[in-house]
Amino acid sequence: MKYRLGDICTITKGETGIMKAIPGAYTMVALGEANKTHNEFQFDTKAIIIPLVSSTGHGHASMKRVKYQEGKFALGSILCAVIPKDEKVVLAKYLHIYLHWNREELLVSQMKGMANVSLPMNKIADVLVTVPGIEKQQEIIALEVQLVEKELSVEKLLSDQLTQLENLNQAILQEAVQGKLVKQDKKDEPASELLKRIKAEKVKSGKKKKILPPIKPEEIPFEIPDNWVWARIGDIAQHNSGKTLDSGRNTGELREYITTSNLYWGYFVIDELRKMPMNNEDLDRCTAIKGDLLICEGGEAGRSAVWESEGSICFQNHIHRVRPYLDINSYYLYCYMKKIFVSGEINNYRKGMGIKNLSGTALSSIIIPLPPLSEQKRIVAEIEKQTAKTKQLKEHIIANQQATI
């Protein structure tokens, strides 16, 4: 049979403002997926909870969920409780299932307003619902329990698959930096010769370089091929942090610059850039050019990306610029930074009492397994090939997750 909702249920608006809730012993049903708590309760019953406002903001009618609640609970003032008058006629749980799965047709279609889209309670009362006999309602409730169990099982399976993919990506990076991802080529110049050429280049430049401590055996975490060497980042790349924003002292031409909020793993977001005064003396030290590796100092310290644009960009003091000597591959350095971030090894280099940062001194001291130049390129190409496959798999799994919602 079909019933008007207002004839078989009471419909009561919530009394508690979300911001006025006082944490306490009782569940307070809120608009979002997660509920809050309150020190008082408004209801002690079984109820269907319907939002009275759109879940996606101004100008668009939508409702992500209809909730179900039992026992003593408080209710946010932008929701209402629909409570069956007689459970010999309609079970609260059945009504929840019916309204939730038919919410677009029955409830969202009744929302009104051009900007603040809302659902009037009198419109809820006029909603017509199909109510079978109690036995049939109980069968539907049992079927929904089975469906939820299957959905949870599928969700866990998909979540496990995502975890396995992340583990696979970690394994790819680990094999890459151990010399196991691509074959060694005997024709490649050994990395030890590369280091000699870098040292000669430093001497030739005439610039005073800080001498880094030798790498101790206990610092080396794994074995590498014979034609590789262990080195410190400060041995194979020039690095420095960018310009400090100081409106009282900075002079020069206003120039756009990137902050850590523009720098993500493997890419930059530069839709909106800030500007600060920079003079010519700042530019050499605070400008990134194509091929430079930029690394976050704080927050998610170590987060990195290679600047790929032909145009240069200025950067602020919480970003390190790493510019490799000779033709050392910046993307290989990026892959190593990601590897030690994912494994947690980077925490050995972060310092600080509260927020632990990656200082320039610490960055310089990071040890890295260095392959021959040609092998660096082969490693990077293979990592890109392998991760492109895992990225496709991840997108497929996420699409399946969304399809189960």
mmCIF file of N, CA and C in Angstrom, residues 31-32 51-58 60-65 108 111 117:
data_model
loop_
_atom_site.group_PDB
_atom_site.id
_atom_site.type_symbol
_atom_site.label_atom_id
_atom_site.label_comp_id
_atom_site.label_asym_id
_atom_site.label_seq_id
_atom_site.Cartn_x
_atom_site.Cartn_y
_atom_site.Cartn_z
ATOM 1 N N LEU A 31 25.030 16.415 9.721
ATOM 2 C CA LEU A 31 24.800 16.302 8.282
ATOM 3 C C LEU A 31 25.817 15.397 7.600
ATOM 4 N N GLY A 32 27.077 15.504 8.003
ATOM 5 C CA GLY A 32 28.127 14.722 7.366
ATOM 6 C C GLY A 32 28.066 13.250 7.726
ATOM 7 N N PRO A 51 18.202 15.114 5.969
ATOM 8 C CA PRO A 51 18.750 16.479 5.931
ATOM 9 C C PRO A 51 17.709 17.466 5.399
ATOM 10 N N LEU A 52 17.745 18.668 5.929
ATOM 11 C CA LEU A 52 16.832 19.711 5.467
ATOM 12 C C LEU A 52 17.526 20.716 4.555
ATOM 13 N N VAL A 53 18.837 20.504 4.305
ATOM 14 C CA VAL A 53 19.586 21.377 3.400
ATOM 15 C C VAL A 53 20.380 20.523 2.422
ATOM 16 N N SER A 54 20.748 21.119 1.300
ATOM 17 C CA SER A 54 21.555 20.421 0.308
ATOM 18 C C SER A 54 22.930 20.094 0.873
ATOM 19 N N SER A 55 23.467 18.962 0.503
ATOM 20 C CA SER A 55 24.765 18.539 1.033
ATOM 21 C C SER A 55 25.941 19.102 0.253
ATOM 22 N N THR A 56 25.680 19.764 -0.888
ATOM 23 C CA THR A 56 26.789 20.269 -1.712
ATOM 24 C C THR A 56 26.779 21.777 -1.863
ATOM 25 N N GLY A 57 26.099 22.485 -0.987
ATOM 26 C CA GLY A 57 26.215 23.930 -0.977
ATOM 27 C C GLY A 57 25.215 24.658 -1.839
ATOM 28 N N HIS A 58 25.528 25.903 -2.137
ATOM 29 C CA HIS A 58 24.605 26.826 -2.784
ATOM 30 C C HIS A 58 24.237 26.413 -4.207
ATOM 31 N N HIS A 60 22.607 24.033 -5.647
ATOM 32 C CA HIS A 60 22.535 22.675 -6.186
ATOM 33 C C HIS A 60 21.850 21.759 -5.190
ATOM 34 N N ALA A 61 20.796 21.087 -5.638
ATOM 35 C CA ALA A 61 20.053 20.171 -4.760
ATOM 36 C C ALA A 61 20.725 18.805 -4.740
ATOM 37 N N SER A 62 21.069 18.339 -3.564
ATOM 38 C CA SER A 62 21.679 17.015 -3.445
ATOM 39 C C SER A 62 21.525 16.492 -2.025
ATOM 40 N N MET A 63 21.603 15.181 -1.891
ATOM 41 C CA MET A 63 21.516 14.536 -0.578
ATOM 42 C C MET A 63 22.366 13.276 -0.633
ATOM 43 N N LYS A 64 23.459 13.268 0.127
ATOM 44 C CA LYS A 64 24.380 12.137 0.073
ATOM 45 C C LYS A 64 23.840 10.905 0.780
ATOM 46 N N ARG A 65 23.038 11.117 1.818
ATOM 47 C CA ARG A 65 22.584 9.962 2.587
ATOM 48 C C ARG A 65 21.358 10.305 3.431
ATOM 49 N N VAL A 108 15.160 14.671 -2.901
ATOM 50 C CA VAL A 108 15.945 15.699 -3.592
ATOM 51 C C VAL A 108 15.063 16.481 -4.564
ATOM 52 N N MET A 111 13.430 19.598 -3.067
ATOM 53 C CA MET A 111 14.227 20.706 -2.531
ATOM 54 C C MET A 111 13.940 21.988 -3.299
ATOM 55 N N VAL A 117 19.595 26.047 -0.953
ATOM 56 C CA VAL A 117 18.658 24.979 -1.321
ATOM 57 C C VAL A 117 18.273 24.193 -0.074
#
